[in-house]
Coordinates of N, CA and C in Angstrom, one line a residue:
X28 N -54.1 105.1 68.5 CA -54.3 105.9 67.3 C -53.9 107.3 67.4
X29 N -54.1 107.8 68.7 CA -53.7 109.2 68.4 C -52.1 109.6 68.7
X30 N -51.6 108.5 69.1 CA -50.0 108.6 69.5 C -49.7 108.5 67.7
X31 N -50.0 107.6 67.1 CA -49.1 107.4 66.1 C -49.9 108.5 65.1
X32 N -50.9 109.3 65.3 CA -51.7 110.7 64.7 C -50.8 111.8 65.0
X33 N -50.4 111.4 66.1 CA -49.7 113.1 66.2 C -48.4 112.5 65.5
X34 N -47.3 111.0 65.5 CA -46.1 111.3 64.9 C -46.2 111.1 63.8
X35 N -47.3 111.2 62.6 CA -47.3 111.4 61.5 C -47.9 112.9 61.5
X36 N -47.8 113.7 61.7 CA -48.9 114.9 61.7 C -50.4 114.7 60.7
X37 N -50.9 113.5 61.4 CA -52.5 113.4 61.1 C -52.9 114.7 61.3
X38 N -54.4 114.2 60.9 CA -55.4 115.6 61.0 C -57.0 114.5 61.5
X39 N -56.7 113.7 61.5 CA -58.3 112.9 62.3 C -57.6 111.2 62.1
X40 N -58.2 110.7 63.8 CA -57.8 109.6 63.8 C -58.4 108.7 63.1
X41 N -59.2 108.6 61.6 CA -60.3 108.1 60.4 C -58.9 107.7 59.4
X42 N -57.7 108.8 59.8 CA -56.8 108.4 58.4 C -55.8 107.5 59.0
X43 N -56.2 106.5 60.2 CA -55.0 105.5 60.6 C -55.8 104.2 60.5
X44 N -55.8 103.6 59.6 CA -56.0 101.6 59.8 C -55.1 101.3 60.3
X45 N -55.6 100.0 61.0 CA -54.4 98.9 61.3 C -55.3 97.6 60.7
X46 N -54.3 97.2 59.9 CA -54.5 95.7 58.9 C -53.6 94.5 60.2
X47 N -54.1 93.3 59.1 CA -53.1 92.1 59.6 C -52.2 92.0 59.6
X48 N -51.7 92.9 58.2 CA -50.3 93.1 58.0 C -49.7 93.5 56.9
X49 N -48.8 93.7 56.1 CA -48.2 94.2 55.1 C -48.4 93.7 53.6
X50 N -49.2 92.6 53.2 CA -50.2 91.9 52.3 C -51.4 92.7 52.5
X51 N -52.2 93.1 53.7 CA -53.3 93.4 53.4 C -53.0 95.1 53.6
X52 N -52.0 95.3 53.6 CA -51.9 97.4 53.7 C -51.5 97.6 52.2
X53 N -50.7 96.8 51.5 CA -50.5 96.9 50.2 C -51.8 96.9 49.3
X54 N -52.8 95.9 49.5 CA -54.0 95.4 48.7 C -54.5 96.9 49.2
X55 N -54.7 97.6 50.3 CA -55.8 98.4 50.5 C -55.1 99.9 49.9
X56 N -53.8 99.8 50.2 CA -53.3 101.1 49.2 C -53.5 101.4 48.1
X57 N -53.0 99.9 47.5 CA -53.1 100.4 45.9 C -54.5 100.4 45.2
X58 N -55.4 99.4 46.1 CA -56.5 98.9 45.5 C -57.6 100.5 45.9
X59 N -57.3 100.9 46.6 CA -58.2 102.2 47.6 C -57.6 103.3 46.5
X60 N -56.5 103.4 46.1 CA -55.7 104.8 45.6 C -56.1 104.4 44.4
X61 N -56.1 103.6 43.6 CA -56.7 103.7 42.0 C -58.1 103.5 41.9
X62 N -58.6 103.2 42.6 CA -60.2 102.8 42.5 C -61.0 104.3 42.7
X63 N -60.1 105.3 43.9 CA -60.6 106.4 44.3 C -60.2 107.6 42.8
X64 N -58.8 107.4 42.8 CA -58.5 108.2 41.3 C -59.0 108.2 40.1
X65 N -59.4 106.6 39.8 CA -60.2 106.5 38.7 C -61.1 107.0 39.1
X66 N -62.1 107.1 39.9 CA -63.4 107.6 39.6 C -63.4 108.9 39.6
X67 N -62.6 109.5 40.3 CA -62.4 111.1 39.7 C -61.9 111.6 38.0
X68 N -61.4 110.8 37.7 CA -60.9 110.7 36.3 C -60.3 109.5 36.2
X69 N -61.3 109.2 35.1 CA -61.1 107.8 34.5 C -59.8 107.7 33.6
X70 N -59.5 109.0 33.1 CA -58.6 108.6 32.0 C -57.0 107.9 32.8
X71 N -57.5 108.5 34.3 CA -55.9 107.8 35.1 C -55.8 106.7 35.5
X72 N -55.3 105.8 34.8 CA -55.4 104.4 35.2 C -54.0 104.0 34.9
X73 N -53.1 104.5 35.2 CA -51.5 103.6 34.6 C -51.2 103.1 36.0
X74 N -50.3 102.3 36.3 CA -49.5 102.1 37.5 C -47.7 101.6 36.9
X75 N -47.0 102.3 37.5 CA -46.0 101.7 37.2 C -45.0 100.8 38.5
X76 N -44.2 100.0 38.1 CA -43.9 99.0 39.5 C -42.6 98.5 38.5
X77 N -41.8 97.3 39.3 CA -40.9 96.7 39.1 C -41.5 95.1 38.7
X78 N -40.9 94.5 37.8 CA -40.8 92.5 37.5 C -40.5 91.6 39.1
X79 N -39.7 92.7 40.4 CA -39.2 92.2 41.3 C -39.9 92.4 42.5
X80 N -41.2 93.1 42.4 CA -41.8 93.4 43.2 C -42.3 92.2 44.4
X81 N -42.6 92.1 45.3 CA -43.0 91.6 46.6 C -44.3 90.7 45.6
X82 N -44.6 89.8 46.1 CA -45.6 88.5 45.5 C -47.2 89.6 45.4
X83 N -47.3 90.2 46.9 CA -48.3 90.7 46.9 C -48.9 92.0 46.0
X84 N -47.8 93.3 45.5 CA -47.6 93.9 44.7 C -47.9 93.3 43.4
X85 N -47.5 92.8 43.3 CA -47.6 92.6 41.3 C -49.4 91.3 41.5
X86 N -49.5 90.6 42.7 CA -50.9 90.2 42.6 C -52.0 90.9 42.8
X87 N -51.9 92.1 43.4 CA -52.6 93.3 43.2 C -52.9 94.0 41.9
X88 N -51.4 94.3 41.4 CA -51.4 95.0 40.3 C -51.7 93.9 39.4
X89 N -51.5 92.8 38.8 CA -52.5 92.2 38.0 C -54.1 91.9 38.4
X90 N -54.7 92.1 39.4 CA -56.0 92.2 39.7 C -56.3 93.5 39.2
X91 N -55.4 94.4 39.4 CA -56.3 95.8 39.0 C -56.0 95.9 37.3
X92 N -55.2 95.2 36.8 CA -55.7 94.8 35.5 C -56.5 94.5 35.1
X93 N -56.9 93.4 35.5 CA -58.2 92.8 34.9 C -59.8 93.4 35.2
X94 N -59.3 95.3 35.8 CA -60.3 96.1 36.1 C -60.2 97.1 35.2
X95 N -59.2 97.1 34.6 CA -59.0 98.1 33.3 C -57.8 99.0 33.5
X96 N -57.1 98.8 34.4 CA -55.5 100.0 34.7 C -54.7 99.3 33.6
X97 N -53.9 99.5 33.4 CA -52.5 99.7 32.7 C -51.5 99.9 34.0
X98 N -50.7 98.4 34.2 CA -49.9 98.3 34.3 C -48.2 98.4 33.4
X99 N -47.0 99.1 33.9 CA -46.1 99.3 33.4 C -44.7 98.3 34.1
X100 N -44.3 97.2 34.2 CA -43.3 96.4 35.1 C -41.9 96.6 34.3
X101 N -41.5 97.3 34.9 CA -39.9 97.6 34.6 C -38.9 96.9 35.0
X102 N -38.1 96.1 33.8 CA -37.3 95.4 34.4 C -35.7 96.2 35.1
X103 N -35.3 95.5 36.6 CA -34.3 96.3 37.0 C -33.1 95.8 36.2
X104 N -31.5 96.5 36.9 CA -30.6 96.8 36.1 C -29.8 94.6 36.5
X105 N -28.9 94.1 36.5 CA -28.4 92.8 36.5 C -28.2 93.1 38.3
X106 N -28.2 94.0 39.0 CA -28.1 94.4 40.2 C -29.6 94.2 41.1
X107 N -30.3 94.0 40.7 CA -31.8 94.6 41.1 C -32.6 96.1 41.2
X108 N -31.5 96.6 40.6 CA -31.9 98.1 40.9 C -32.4 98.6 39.9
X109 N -33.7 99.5 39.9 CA -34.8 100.1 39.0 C -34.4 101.1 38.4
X110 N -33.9 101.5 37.2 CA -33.5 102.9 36.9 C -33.8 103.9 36.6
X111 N -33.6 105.0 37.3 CA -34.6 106.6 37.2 C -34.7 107.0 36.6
X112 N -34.3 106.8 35.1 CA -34.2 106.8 33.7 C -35.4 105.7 33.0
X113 N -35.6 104.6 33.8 CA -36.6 103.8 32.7 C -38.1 104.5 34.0
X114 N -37.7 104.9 34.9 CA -39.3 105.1 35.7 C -39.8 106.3 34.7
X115 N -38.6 107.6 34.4 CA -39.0 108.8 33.7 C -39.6 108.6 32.6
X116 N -38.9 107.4 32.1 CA -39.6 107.0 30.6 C -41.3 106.4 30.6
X117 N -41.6 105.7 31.8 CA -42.5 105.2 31.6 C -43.8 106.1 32.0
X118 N -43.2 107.3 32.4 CA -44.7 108.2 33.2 C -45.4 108.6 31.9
X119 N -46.4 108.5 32.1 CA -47.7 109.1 31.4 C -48.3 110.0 31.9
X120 N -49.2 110.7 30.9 CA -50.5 111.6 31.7 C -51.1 110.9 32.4
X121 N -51.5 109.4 32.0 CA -52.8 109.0 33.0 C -52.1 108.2 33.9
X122 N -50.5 108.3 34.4 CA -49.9 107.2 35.6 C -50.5 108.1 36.6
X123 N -51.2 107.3 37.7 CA -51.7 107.3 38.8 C -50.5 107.4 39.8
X124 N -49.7 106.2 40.0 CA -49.2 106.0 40.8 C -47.8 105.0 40.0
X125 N -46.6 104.9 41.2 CA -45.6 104.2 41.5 C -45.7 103.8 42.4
X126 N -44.7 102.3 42.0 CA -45.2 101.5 43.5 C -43.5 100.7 43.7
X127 N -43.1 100.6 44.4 CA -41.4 100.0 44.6 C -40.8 99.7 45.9
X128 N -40.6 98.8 46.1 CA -40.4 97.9 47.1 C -38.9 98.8 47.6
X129 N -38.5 99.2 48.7 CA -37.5 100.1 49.6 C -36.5 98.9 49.5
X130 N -36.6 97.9 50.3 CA -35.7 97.0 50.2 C -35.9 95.7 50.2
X131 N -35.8 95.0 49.1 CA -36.1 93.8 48.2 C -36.0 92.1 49.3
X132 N -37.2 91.6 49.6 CA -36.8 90.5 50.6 C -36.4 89.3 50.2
X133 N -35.7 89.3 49.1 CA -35.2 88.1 48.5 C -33.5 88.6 48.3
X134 N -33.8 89.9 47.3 CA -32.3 89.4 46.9 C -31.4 90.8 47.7
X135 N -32.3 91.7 48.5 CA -31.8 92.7 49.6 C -31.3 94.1 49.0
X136 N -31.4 94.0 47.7 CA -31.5 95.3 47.1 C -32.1 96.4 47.5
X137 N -31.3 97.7 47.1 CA -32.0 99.3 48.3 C -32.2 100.1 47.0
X138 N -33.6 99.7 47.4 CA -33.8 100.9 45.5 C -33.4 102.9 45.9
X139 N -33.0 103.3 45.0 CA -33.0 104.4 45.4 C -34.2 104.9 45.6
X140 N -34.7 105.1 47.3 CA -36.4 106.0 47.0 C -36.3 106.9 47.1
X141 N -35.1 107.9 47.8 CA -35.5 109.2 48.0 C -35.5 109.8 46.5
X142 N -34.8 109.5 45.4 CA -34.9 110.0 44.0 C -35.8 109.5 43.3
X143 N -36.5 108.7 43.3 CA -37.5 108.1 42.9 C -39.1 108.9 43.7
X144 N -38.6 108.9 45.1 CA -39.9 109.7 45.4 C -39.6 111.6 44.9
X145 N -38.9 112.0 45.1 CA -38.8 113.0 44.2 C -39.2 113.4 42.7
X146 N -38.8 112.0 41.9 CA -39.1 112.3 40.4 C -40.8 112.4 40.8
X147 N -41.4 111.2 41.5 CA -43.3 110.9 41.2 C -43.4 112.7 42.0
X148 N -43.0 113.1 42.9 CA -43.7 114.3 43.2 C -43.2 115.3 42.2
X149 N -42.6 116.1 41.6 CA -41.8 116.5 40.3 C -43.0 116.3 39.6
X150 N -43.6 114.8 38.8 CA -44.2 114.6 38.1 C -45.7 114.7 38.6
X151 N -46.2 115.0 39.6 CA -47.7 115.1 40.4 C -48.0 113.5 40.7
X152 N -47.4 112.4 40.7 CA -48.0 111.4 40.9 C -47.8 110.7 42.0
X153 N -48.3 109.7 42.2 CA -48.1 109.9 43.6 C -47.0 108.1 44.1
X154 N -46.8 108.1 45.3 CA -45.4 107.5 45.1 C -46.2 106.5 46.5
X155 N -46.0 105.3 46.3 CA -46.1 103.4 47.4 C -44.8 103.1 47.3
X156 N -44.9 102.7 49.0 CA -42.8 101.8 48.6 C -43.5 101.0 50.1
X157 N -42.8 99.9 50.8 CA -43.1 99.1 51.3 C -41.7 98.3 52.1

């Protein structure tokens, strides 16, 4: 814990889990980051994501639907690719978060993240990729 503390520049070894694996880091990110944001303010409940997302992503984000978020699934371009133009359109005041898969295990698509994590910081929200 403290090797991989210091090459993230942690600040207490409390902020490193290790899961089973990348199904249950996804569930605990998104499910831990809106459950924590909503209760500081409820009015933030949006999430926005992709139609192409990873099985576990969108079964998340429909679970935290049926808790009261607003989900936003943007369809990508005939390429697989998300466009920075429909993510900008979809922010709201109450989007919590973005969520977008780096590179797609099915059809191998490379979303652009470093512009996409730029726009959510730009915008104060906060940015999941996987």
């Amino acid at each position: 814990r403290t090797n991989l503390l210091n090459l993230i520049n942690g600040k207490n070894n409390k902020e490193i889990i290790f899961t089973s694996g990348a199904t249950e880091s996804n569930n605990l990110a998104l499910i831990g980051i809106c459950t924590y944001y909503n209760k500081l303010n409820k009015q933030k409940n949006h999430i926005i994501t992709s139609q192409i997302e990873h099985k576990c992503i969108l079964q998340t984000c429909r679970f935290l639907q049926t808790k009261g978020f607003e989900v936003t699934y943007l369809k990508p371009d005939t390429n697989g690719l998300v466009k920075l133009d429909d993510i900008k359109n979809s922010i709201k005041d109450n989007t919590i978060m973005a969520s977008f898969i780096f590179v797609n295990n099915e059809i191998g698509v490379i979303q652009d993240i470093e512009n996409i994590g730029n726009l959510c910081k730009e915008k104060n929200i906060l940015f999941h990729t996987d």
